[in-house]
Tab-separated table of C-alpha atoms and ligand atoms in Angstrom:
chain	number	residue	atom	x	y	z
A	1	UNK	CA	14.371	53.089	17.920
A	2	UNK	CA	15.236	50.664	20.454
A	3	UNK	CA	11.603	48.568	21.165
A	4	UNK	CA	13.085	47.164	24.640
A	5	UNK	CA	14.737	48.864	27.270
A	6	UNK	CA	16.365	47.290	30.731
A	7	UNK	CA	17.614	49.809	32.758
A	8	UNK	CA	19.748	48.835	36.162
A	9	UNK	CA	17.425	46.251	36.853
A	10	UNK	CA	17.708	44.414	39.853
A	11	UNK	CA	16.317	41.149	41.145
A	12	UNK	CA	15.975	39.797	44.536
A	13	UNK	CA	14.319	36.691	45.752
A	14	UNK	CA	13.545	36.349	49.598
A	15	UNK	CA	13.065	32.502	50.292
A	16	UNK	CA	12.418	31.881	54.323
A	17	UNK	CA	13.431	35.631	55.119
A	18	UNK	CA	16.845	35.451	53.377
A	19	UNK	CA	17.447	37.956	50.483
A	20	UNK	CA	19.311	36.614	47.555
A	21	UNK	CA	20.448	38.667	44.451
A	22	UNK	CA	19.400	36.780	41.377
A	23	UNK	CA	20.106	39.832	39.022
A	24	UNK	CA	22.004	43.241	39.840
A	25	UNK	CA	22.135	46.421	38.279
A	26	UNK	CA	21.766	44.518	34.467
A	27	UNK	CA	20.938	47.521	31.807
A	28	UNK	CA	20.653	46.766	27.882
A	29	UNK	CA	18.522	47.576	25.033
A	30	UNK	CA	16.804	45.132	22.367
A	31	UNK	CA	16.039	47.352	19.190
A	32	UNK	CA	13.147	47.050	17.093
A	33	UNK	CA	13.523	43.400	14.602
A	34	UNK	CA	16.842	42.966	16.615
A	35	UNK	CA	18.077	39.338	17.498
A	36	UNK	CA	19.331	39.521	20.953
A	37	UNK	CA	20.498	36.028	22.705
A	38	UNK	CA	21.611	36.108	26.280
A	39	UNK	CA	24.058	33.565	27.152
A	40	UNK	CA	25.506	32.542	30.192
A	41	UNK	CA	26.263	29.868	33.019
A	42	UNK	CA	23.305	27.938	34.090
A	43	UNK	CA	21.924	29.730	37.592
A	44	UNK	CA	22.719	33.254	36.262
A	45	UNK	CA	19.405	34.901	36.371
A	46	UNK	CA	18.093	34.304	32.655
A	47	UNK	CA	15.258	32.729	32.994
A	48	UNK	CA	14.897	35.880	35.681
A	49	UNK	CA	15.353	38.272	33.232
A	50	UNK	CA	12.928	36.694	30.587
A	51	UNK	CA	10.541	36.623	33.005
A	52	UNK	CA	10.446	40.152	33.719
A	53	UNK	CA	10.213	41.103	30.630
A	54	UNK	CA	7.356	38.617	30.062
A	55	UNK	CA	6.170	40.748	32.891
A	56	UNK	CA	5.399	38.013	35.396
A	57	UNK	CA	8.000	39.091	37.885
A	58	UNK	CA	8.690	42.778	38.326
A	59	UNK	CA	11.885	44.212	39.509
A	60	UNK	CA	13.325	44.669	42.934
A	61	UNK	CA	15.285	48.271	41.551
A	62	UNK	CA	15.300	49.563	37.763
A	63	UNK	CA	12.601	49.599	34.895
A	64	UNK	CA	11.782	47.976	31.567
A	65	UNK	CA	9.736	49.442	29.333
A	66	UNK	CA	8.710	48.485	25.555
A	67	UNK	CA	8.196	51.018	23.421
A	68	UNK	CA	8.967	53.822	25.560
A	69	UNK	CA	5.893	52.953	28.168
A	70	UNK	CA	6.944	50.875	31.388
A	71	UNK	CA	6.164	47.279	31.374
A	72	UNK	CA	4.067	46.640	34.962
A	73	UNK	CA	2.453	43.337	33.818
A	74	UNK	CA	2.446	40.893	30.956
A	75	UNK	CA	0.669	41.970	27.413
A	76	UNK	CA	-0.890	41.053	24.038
A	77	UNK	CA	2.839	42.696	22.345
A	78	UNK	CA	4.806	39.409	23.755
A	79	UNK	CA	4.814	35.516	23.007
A	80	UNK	CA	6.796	33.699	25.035
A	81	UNK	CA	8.466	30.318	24.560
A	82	UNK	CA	9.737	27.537	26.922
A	83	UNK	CA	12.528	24.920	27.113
A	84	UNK	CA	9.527	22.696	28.318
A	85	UNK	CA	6.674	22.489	25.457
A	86	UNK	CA	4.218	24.087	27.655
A	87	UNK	CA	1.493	22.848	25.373
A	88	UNK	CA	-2.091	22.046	26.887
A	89	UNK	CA	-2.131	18.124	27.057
A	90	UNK	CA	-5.673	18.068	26.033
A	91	UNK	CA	-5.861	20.074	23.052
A	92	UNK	CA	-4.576	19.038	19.386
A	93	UNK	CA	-1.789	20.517	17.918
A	94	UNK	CA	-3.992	22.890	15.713
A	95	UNK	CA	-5.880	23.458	18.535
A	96	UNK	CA	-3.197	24.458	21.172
A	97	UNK	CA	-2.092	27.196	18.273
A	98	UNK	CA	-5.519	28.301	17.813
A	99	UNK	CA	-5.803	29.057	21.287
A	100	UNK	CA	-2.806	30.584	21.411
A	101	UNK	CA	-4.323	32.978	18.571
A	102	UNK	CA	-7.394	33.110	19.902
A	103	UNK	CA	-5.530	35.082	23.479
A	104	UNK	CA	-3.771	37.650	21.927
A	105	UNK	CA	-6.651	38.151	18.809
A	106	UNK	CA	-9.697	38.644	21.058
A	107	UNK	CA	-13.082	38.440	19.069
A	108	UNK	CA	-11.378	36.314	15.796
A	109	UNK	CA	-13.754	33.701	14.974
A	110	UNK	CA	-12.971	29.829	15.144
A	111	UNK	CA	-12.627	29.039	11.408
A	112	UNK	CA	-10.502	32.170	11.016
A	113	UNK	CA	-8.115	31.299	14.211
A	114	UNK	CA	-8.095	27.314	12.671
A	115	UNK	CA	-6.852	28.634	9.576
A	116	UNK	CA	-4.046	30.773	11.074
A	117	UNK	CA	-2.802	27.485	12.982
A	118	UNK	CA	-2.931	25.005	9.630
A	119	UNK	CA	-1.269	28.331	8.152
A	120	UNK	CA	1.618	27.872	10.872
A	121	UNK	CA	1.881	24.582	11.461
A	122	UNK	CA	2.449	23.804	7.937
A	123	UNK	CA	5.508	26.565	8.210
A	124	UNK	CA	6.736	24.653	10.655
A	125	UNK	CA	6.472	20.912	8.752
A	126	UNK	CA	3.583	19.856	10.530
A	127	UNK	CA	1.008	20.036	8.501
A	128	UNK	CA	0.148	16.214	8.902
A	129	UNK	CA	0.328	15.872	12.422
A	130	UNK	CA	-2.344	18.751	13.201
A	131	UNK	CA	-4.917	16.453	14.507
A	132	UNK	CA	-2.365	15.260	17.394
A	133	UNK	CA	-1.959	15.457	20.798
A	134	UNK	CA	1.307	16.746	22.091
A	135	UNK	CA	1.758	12.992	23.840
A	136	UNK	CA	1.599	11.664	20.517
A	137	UNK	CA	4.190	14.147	19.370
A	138	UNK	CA	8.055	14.051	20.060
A	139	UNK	CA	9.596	16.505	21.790
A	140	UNK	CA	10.884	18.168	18.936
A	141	UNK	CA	7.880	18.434	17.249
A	142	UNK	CA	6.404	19.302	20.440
A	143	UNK	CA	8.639	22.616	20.483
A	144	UNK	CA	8.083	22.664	16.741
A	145	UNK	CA	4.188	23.529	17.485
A	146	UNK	CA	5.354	26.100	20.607
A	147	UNK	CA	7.003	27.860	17.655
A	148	UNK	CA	3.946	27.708	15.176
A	149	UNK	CA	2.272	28.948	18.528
A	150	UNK	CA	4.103	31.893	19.264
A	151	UNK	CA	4.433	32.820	15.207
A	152	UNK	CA	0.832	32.994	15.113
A	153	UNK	CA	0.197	35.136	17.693
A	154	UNK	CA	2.087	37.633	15.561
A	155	UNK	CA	3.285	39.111	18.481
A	156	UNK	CA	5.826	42.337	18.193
A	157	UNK	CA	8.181	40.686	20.776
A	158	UNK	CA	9.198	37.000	21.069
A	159	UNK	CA	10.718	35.616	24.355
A	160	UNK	CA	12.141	31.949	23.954
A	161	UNK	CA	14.027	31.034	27.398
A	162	UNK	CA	16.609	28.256	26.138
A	163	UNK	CA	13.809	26.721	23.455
A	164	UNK	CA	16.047	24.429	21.832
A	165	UNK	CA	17.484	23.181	25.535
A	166	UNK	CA	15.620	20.020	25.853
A	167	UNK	CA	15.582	18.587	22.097
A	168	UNK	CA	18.918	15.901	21.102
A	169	UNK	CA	21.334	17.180	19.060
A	170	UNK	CA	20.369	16.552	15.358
A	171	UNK	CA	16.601	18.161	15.445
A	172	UNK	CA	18.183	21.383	17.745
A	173	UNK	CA	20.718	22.251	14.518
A	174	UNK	CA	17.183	21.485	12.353
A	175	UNK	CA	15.018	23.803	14.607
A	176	UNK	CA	17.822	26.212	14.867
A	177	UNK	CA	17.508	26.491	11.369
A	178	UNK	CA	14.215	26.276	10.748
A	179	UNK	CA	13.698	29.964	13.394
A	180	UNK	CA	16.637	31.409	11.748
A	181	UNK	CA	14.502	30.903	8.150
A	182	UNK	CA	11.367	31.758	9.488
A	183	UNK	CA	13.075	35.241	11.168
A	184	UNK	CA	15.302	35.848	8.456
A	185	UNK	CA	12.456	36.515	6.028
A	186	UNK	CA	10.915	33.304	4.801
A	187	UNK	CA	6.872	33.478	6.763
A	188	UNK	CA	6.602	35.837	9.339
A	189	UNK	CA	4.834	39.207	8.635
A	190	UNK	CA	7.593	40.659	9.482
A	191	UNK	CA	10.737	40.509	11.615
A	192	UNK	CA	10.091	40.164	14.977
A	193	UNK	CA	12.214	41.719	18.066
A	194	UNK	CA	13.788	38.544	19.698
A	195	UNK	CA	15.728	37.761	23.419
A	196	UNK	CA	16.589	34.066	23.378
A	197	UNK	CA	18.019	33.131	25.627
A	198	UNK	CA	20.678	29.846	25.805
A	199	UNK	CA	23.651	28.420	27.074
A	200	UNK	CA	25.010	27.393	23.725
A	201	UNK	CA	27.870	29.460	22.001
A	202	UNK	CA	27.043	28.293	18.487
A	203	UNK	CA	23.426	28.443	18.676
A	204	UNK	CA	23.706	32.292	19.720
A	205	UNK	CA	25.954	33.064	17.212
A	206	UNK	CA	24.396	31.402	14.208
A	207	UNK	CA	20.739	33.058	15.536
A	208	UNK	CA	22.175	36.762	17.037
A	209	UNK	CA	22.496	40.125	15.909
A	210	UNK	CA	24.060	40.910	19.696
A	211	UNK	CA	25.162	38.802	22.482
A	212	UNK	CA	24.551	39.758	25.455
A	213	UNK	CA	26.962	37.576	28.178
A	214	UNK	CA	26.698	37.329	31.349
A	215	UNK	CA	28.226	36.563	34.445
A	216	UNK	CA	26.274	35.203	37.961
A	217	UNK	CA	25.874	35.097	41.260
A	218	UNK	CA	24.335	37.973	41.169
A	219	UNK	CA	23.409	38.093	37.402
A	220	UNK	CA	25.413	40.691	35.678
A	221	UNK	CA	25.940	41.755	31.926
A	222	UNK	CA	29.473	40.570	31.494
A	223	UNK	CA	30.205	41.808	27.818
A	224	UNK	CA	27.529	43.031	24.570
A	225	UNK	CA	29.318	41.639	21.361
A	226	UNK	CA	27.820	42.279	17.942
A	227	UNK	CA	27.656	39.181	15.369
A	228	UNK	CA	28.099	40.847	12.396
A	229	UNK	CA	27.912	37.608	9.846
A	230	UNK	CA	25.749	38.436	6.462
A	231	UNK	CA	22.093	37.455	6.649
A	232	UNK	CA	20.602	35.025	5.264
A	233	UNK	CA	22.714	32.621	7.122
A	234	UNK	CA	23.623	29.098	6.106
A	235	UNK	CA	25.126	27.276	8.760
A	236	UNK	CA	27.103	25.263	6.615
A	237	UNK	CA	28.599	27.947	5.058
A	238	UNK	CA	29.713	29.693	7.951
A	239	UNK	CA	30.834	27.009	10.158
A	240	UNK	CA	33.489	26.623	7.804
A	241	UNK	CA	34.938	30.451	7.089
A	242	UNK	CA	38.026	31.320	9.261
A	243	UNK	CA	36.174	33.959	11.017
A	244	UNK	CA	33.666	32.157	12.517
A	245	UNK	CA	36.593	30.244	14.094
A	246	UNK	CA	37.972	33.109	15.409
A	247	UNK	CA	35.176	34.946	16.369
A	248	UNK	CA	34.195	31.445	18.326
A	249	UNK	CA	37.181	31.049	19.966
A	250	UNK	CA	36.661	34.880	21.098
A	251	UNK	CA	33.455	34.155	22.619
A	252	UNK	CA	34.563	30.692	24.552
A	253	UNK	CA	37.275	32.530	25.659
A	254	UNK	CA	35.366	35.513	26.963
A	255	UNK	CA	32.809	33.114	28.593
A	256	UNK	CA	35.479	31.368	30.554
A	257	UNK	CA	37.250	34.246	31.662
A	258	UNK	CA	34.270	35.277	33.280
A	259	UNK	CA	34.559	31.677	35.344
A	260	UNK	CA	37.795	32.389	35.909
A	261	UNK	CA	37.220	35.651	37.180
A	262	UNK	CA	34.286	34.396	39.245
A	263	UNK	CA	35.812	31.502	40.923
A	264	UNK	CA	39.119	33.320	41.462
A	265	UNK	CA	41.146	30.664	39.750
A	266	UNK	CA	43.821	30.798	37.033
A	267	UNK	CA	42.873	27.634	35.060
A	268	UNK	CA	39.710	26.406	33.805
A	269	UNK	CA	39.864	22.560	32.672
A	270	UNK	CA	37.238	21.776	30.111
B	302	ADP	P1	19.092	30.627	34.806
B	302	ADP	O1	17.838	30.691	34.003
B	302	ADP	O2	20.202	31.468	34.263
B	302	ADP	O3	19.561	29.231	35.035
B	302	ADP	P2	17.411	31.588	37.001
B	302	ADP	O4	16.937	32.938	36.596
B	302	ADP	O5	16.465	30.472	36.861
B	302	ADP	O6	18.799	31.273	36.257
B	302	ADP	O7	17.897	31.645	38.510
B	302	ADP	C1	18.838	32.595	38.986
B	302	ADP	C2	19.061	32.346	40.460
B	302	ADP	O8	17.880	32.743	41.165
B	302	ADP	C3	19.332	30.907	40.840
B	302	ADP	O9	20.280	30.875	41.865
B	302	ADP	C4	17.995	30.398	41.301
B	302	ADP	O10	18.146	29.379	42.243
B	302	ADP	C5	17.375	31.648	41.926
B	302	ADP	N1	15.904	31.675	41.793
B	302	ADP	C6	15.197	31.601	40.648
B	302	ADP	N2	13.885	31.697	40.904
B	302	ADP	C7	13.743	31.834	42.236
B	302	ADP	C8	12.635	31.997	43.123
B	302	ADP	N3	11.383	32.049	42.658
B	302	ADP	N4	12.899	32.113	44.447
B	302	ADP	C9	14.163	32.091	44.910
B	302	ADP	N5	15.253	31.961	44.145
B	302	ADP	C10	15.066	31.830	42.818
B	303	MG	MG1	16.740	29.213	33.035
């Protein structure tokens, strides 16, 4: 059964009485445990889309609804996580997780929420660094206690608008890895229903199920492509295999087509 449903939603922003169309007519489905990304040009309406489905921002036209029942504000059933850490300055590490808990698990007592965040953060490597602010924290491990965060709400649905978007190079491919291992079976209760969103081919294929592309101004879904690649993944692995090449050079092409398309040229120089 499919746990989220966007049906020909549509988006529009008025700014000093002007209407502007940030998504049209966008209709997909996220089934239950399913690993959807949504990729596409920066300006396209993803952050748009996340944030109706956090339930922040409700639709111009259309409906969402999660299991079955129409989504009219946010809920205890999603965690959502940022590009920017979004952690409370003030509180520790353990403690911005234990709050975190503490929203979605109404009533749970202190020592009982403090254990759920060591439990976390120690999935997530930082079991030593607990006791630290998020200014004493890199931005990496920063995201790295977002994630230990949202995990510990043990929410049904995670939301993660472009989480890796901020962090250099070398520690995105490590927290990359370190969701994909955590999703693919190795410390969550079980296997959340994801929409993460990104700009980054690679990133959405090593992570997806389903791809969802799309195309702006306004915000469409351009093309749904299934990743079909054996779980567990290993980057390493399947960097290397011939389809992955192919199946990359698909996608790029796909993507830039779109551009093409868009900007009515017949050349796109890289
Ligand atoms: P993305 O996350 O894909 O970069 P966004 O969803 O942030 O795209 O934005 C889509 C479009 O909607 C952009 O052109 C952006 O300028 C516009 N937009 C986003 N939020 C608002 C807002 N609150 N008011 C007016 N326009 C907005
Ligand atoms: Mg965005």
């Amino acid at each position: 059964m499919n746990k989220i449903e966007i049906q020909n939603v549509t988006v529009n922003y008025t700014e000093k009485n002007k209407s502007f169309t940030a998504l049209e007519d966008v209709s997909f489905s996220v089934g239950t445990g399913e690993f959807v990304s949504v990729i596409g040009t920066s300006g396209c309406g993803k952050s748009t889309l996340l944030s109706i489905l956090e339930g922040i921002n409700a639709p111009s036209k259309g409906t969402i609804t999660i299991d079955g029942k129409q989504v009219t504000g946010t809920g205890t059933d999603r965690g959502v996580v940022f590009q920017h850490y979004s952690l409370f300055p003030w509180m520790t590490a353990r403690n911005n997780v234990a709050f975190g808990v503490k929203q979605i698990k109404k009533g749970i007592s202190k020592t009982d929420r403090l254990n759920i965040a060591d439990e976390f953060l120690e999935k997530v490597g930082l079991e030593n660094f607990k006791n630290k602010y998020p200014s004493q924290l890199s931005g990496g491990m920063q995201q790295r206690v977002a994630i230990a965060r949202v995990l510990a709400m043990d929410t049904d649905i995670l939301l993660m608008d472009e989480p890796f978007g901020a962090i250099d190079a070398k520690n995105r491919t490590i927290l990359q890895e370190l969701l994909l291992n955590l999703w693919e079976g190795g410390g969550i209760q079980e296997k959340k229903t994801v929409v993460f969103v990104t700009h980054d081919i690679d990133e959405a294929i090593l992570l997806s199920d389903r791809i969802i592309m799309m195309s702006g101004s306004p915000g469409q879904v351009y093309k749904e492509i299934r990743v079909d690649f054996d779980r567990p993944r290993n980057r390493a692995k399947l960097v290397q295999t011939r389809e992955y090449g192919a199946f990359r050079n698909e996608l790029l092409s796909l993507f830039y087509s779109d551009i093409v398309n868009k900007i009515g040229g017949s050349e796109v120089v890289l």
